[in-house]
XYZ file of C-alpha atoms in Angstrom:
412
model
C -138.354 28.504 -45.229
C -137.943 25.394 -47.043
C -137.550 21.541 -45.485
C -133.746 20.936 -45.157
C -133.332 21.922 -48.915
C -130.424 23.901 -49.502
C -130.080 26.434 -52.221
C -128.789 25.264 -55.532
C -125.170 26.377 -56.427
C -125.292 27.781 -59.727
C -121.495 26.124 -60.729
C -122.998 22.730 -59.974
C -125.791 22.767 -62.595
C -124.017 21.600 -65.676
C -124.806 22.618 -69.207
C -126.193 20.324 -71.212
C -124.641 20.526 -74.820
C -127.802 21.320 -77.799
C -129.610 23.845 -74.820
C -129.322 27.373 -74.350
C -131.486 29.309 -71.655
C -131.999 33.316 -71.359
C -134.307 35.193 -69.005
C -135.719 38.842 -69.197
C -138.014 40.994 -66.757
C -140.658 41.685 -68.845
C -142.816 42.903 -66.056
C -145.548 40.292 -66.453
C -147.000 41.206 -62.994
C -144.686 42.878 -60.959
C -141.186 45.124 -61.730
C -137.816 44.468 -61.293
C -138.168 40.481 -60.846
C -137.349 37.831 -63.658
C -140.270 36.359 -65.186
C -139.801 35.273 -68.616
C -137.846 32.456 -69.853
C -136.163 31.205 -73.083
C -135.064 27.805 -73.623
C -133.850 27.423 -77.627
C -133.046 24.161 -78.370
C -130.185 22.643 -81.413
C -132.222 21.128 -84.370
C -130.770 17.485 -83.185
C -133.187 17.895 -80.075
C -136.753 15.468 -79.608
C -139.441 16.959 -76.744
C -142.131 15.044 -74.669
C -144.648 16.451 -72.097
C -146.991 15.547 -70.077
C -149.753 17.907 -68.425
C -152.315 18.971 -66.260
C -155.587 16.630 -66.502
C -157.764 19.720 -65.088
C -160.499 20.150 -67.600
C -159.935 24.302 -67.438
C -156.402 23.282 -68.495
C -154.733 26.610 -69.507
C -154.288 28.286 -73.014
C -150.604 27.543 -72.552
C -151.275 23.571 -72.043
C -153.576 23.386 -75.220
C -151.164 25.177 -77.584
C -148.246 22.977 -76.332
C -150.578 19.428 -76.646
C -151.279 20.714 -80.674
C -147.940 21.420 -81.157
C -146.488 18.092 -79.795
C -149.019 15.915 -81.830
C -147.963 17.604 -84.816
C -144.713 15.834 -84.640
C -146.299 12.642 -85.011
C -147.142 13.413 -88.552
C -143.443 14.889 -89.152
C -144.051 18.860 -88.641
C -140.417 20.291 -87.982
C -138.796 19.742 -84.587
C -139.383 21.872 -81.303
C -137.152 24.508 -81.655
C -137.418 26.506 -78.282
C -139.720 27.153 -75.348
C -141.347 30.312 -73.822
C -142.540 30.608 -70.284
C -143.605 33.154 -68.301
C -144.545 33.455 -64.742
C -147.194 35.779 -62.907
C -149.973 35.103 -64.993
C -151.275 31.579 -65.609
C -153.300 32.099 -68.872
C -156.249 29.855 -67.924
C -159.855 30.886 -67.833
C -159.131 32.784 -70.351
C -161.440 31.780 -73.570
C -160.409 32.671 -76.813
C -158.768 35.691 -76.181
C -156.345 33.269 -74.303
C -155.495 30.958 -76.718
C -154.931 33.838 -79.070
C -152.075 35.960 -76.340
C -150.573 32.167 -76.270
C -150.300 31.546 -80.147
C -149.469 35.152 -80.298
C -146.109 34.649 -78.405
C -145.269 31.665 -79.684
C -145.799 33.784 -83.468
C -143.527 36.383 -81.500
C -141.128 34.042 -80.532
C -140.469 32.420 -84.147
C -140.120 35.202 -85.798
C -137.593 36.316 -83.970
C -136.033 33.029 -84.076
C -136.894 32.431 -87.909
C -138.783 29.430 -87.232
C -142.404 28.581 -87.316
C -144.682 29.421 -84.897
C -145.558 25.258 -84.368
C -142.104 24.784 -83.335
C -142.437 27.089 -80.498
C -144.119 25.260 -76.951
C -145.316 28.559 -74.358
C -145.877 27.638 -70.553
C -147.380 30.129 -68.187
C -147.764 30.296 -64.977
C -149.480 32.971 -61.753
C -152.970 34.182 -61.130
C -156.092 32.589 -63.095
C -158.631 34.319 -65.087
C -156.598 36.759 -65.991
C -156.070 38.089 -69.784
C -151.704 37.519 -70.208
C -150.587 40.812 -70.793
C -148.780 39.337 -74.429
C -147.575 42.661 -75.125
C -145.055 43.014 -72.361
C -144.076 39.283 -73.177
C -142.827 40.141 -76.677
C -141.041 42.961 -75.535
C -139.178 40.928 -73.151
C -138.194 38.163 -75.503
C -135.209 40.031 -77.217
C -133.597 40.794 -73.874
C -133.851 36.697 -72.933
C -132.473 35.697 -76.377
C -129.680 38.470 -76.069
C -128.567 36.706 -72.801
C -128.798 32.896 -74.692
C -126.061 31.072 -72.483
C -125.374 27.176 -72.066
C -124.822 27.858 -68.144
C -127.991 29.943 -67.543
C -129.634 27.032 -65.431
C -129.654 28.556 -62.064
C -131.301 32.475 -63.375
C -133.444 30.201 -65.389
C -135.254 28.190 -62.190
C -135.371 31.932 -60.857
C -137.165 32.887 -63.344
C -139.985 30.220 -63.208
C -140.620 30.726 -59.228
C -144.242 32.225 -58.324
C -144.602 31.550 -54.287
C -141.236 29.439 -54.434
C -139.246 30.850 -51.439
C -135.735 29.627 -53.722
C -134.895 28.262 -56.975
C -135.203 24.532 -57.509
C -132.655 23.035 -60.164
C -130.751 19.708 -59.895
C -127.929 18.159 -61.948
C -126.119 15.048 -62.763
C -124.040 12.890 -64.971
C -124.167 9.210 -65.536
C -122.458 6.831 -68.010
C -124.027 4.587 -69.982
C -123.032 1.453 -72.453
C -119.742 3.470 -71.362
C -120.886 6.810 -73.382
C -121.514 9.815 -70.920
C -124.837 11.639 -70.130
C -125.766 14.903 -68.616
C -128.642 15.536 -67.420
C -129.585 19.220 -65.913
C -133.333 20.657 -64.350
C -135.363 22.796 -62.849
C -139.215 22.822 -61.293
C -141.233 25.414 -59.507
C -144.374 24.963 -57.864
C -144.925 25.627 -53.904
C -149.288 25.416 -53.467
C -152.158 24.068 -55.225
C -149.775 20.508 -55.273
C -151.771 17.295 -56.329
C -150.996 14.559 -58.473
C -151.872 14.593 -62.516
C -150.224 16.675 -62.462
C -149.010 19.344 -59.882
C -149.759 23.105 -59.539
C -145.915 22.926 -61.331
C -143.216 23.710 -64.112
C -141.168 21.172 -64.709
C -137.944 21.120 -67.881
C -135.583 18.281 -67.642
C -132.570 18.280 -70.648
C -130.745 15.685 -71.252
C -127.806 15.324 -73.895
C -128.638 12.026 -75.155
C -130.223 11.475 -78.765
C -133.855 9.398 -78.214
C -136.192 8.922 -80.708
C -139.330 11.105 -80.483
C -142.110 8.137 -79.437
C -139.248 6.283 -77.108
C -139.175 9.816 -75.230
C -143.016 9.771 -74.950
C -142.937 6.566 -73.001
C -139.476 7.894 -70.785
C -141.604 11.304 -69.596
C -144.682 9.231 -68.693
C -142.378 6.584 -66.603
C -140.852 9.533 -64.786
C -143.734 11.602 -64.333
C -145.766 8.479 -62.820
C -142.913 7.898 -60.135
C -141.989 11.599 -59.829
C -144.617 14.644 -60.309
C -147.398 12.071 -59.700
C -146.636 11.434 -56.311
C -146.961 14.571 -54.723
C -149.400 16.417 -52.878
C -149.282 19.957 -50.509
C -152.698 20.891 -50.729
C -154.730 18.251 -52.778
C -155.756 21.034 -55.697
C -154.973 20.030 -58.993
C -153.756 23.327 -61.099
C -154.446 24.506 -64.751
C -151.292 24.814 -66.041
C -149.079 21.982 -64.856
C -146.250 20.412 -67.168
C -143.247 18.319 -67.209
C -141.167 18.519 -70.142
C -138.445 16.095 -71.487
C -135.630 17.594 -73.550
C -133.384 15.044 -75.599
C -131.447 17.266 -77.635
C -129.401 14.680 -79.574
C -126.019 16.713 -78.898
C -124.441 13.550 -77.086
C -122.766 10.086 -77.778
C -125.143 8.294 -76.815
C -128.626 6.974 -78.947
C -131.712 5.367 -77.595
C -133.950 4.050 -80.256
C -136.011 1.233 -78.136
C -137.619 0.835 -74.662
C -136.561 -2.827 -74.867
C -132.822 -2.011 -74.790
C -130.366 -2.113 -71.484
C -129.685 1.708 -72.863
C -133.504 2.787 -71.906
C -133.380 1.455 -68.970
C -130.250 2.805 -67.736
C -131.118 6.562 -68.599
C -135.069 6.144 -67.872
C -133.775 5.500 -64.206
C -131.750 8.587 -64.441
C -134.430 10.250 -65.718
C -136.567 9.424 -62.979
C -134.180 9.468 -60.531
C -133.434 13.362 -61.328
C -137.301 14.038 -61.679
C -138.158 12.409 -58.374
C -135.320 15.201 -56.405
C -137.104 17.755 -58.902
C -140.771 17.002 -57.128
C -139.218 16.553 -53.652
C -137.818 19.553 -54.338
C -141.810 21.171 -54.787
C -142.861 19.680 -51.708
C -140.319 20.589 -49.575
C -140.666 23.890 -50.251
C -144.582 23.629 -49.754
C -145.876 26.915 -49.084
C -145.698 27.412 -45.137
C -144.153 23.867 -44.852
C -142.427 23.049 -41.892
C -142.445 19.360 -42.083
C -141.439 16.564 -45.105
C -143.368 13.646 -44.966
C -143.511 10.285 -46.609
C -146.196 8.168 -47.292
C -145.496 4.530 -48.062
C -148.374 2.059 -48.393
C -147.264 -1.665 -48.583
C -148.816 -5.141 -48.629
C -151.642 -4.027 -50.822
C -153.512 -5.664 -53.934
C -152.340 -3.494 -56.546
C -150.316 -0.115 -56.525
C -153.758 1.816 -57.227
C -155.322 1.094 -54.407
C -152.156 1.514 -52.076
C -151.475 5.136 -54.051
C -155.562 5.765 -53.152
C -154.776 5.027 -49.800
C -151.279 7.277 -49.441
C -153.035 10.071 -51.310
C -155.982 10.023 -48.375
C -153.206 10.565 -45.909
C -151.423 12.919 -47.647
C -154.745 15.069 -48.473
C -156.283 15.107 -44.985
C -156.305 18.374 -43.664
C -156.555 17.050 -40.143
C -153.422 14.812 -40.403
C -151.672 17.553 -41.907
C -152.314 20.194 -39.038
C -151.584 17.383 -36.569
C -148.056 16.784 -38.067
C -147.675 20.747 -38.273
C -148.015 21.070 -34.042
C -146.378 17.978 -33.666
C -149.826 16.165 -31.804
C -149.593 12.450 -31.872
C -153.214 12.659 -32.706
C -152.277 9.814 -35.131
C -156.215 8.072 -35.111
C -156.503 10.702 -37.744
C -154.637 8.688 -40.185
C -156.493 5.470 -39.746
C -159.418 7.913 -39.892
C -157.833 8.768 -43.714
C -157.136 5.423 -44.548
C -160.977 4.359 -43.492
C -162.460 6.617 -46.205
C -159.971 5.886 -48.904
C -162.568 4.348 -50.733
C -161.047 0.270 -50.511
C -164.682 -1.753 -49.655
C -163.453 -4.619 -49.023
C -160.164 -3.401 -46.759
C -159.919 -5.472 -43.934
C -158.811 -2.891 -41.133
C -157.988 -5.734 -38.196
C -154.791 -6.946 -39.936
C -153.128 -3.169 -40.439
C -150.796 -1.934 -38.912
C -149.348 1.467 -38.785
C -146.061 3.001 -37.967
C -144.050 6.632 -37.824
C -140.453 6.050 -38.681
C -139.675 3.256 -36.477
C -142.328 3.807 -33.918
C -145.209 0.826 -34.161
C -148.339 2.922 -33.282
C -151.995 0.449 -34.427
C -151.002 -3.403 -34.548
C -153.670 -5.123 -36.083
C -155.969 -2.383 -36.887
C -156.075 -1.387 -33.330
C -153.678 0.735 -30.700
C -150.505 -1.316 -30.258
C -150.626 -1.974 -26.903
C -146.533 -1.154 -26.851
C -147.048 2.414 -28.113
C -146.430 4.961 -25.712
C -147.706 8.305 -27.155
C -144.154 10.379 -25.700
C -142.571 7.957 -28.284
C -144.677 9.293 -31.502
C -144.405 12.880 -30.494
C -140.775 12.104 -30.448
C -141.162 11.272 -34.079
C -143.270 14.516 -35.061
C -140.779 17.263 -33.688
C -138.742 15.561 -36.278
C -138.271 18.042 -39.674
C -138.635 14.509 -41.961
C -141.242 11.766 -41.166
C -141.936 8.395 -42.741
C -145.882 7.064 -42.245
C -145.768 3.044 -43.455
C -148.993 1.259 -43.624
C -148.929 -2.270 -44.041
C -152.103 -3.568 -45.024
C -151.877 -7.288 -45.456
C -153.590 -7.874 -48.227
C -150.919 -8.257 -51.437
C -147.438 -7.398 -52.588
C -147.870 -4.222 -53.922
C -146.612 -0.877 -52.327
C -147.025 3.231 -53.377
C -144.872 5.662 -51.833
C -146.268 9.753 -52.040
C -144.390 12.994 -50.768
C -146.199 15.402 -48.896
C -145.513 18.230 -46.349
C -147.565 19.636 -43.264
C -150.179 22.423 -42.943
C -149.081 25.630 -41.347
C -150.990 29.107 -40.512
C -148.576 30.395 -43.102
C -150.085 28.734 -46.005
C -153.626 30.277 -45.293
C -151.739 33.745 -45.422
C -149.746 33.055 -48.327
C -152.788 32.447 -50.265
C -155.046 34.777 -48.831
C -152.192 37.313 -49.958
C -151.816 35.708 -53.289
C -152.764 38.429 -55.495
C -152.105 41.791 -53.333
């Protein structure tokens, strides 16, 4: 059961004018369950990504990084994406690479465009061969059901251990021209930063030129994806993509205008309830947690510091039975890897609770007080560490008994 996230109402997910979506169930692992996904995209429409930094990245993430760069040297737009779900596609050599260029072939053809103007995600189980076959026999039954409001089947069909679809949607004006901007993300276990064991597709209707939307996916994914963490393994096949499909009033052609600014806040904005979204529906997650380090000497070190919290299995199972064994984070913080911290002027609290004044046990804290704060289903940790101005906030969740059986069950 998911952290106080309720499920997404299909009428509130707006379509976003130059974006169709249409799912099949191809049977990529397992009958009667939607698992492939079309997104076709209007000629007007510029893509960006960013992706897994896992050296094994998948044969998914390598065919999508040669077809993006291709657009710098003015190959023909993006014209639709292919994703499937119960097979990642990673760890799997040549043969890989080949099932993923073979879909994308698949794909064009049927859409009578080239194969480079097709991007294919995957994700499921690793170091297994993609059974391409059952992929392209799905694709005519997800371009048959095309549809501008498709949003909510379409997070279905992304979901591996998701317990519910995760899709969010909003509109906001700008230089008095209205935008709509519509997503969805999956992604439940191996959760760490650069990126996530996750899918991510935001559209948006505005028209942005193709290097301006490079620099708006990397802003959002550094404030969004980037800052969460269930279980501290970075995946194979994680991937954020940024659709501006150019079917709206309004045009961004600078990062130095007010316009960029405006809708690269929305953008994040949107993408940061997309990767809460991920962690609250950790897999066996009973707890939301957020991790804001403050009074550092640069955001780096204050993100290192979060990301020790936020990784420590012993904080984690601590939060999960609600023990206010809270030394455990100043344990995390102590091999964060800052030399020179100076632990005798932090000071630590939960929500409003001040537990370690001055690097030691406030001598206020009474320990009924913190274990007041842990029963709760949403905690804040704050670290001040007296040493700067900067500050790094994470998202993570707590460590149950249910996500060693998930796992353990993965691939029965």
């Amino acid at each position: 059961m998911a952290v106080n996230l309720p499920l997404p109402i299909p009428a509130n997910l707006k379509p976003v004018a130059g974006i169709e979506l249409g799912y099949a169930e191809a049977g990529v692992r397992k009958a009667n369950r939607k698992d492939l996904l079309v997104l076709k995209l209007a000629p007007s429409a510029s893509v960006a990504g960013v992706f897994t930094k896992n050296r094994f990245c998948a044969a998914p993430v390598q065919v999508c990084k040669i077809h993006l760069e291709k657009l710098k040297d003015g190959s023909a737009p993006i014209r639709a994406l292919v994703i499937n779900t119960g097979n990642a596609n990673a760890g799997t050599g040549d043969l890989g690479l080949a099932n993923a260029n073979a879909s994308c072939a698949a794909l064009a053809e049927l859409l009578q465009c080239d194969a480079s103007q097709i991007l294919p995600f995957s994700t499921g189980v690793i170091l297994e061969q993609l059974p391409v076959d059952r992929i392209k026999a799905g694709m005519p039954q997800a371009i048959a059901n095309l549809k501008a409001d498709n949003w909510y089947n379409a997070a279905e069909a992304i979901m591996t251990t998701d317990t519910q679809p995760k899709a969010a949607s909003r509109t906001v004006t700008i230089d008095g021209k209205s935008v709509t901007l519509t997503g969805i993300s999956k992604g439940a276990g191996m959760i760490k930063p650069n990126m996530a064991t996750m899918l991510g597709f935001l559209a948006i209707d505005a028209k942005v030129a193709q290097p301006v939307l490079e620099q708006m996916v990397k802003e959002a994914a550094d404030k969004s994806f980037n800052c969460i963490t269930i279980d501290g393994d970075t995946s194979t096949n994680d991937s954020f993509i940024l659709i501006a499909t150019g079917a709206g009033a309004l045009e961004v052609d600078s990062v130095a205008s007010t316009a960029y600014a405006e809708l690269s806040a929305a953008v994040t904005a949107i993408s940061q309830e997309l990767a809460q979204m991920i962690v609250r529906d950790g897999e066996g997650a009973t707890k939301f947690m957020t991790i804001t380090v403050e009074e550092g000497a640069s955001a780096d070190e204050c993100r290192q510091i979060a990301y020790s919290i936020g990784h420590s299995p012993l904080v984690k199972t601590a939060f999960y039975a609600s023990d206010p064994n809270l030394g455990r984070i100043l344990a995390a913080i102590g091999y964060a890897g800052i030399d020179d911290l100076d632990v005798s002027k932090l000071n630590l609290y939960l929500d409003d609770v001040w537990v370690a004044k001055n690097g030691g046990r406030n001598p206020d804290y009474k320990e009924e007080d913190g274990q007041r704060i842990m029963k709760q289903s949403e905690i804040t940790i704050r670290v001040r560490l007296a040493r700067g101005t900067a500050a790094a906030t994470i998202w993570t969740c707590d460590l149950s008994h249910d996500y060693v059986s998930i796992n353990a069950d993965y691939r029965s």
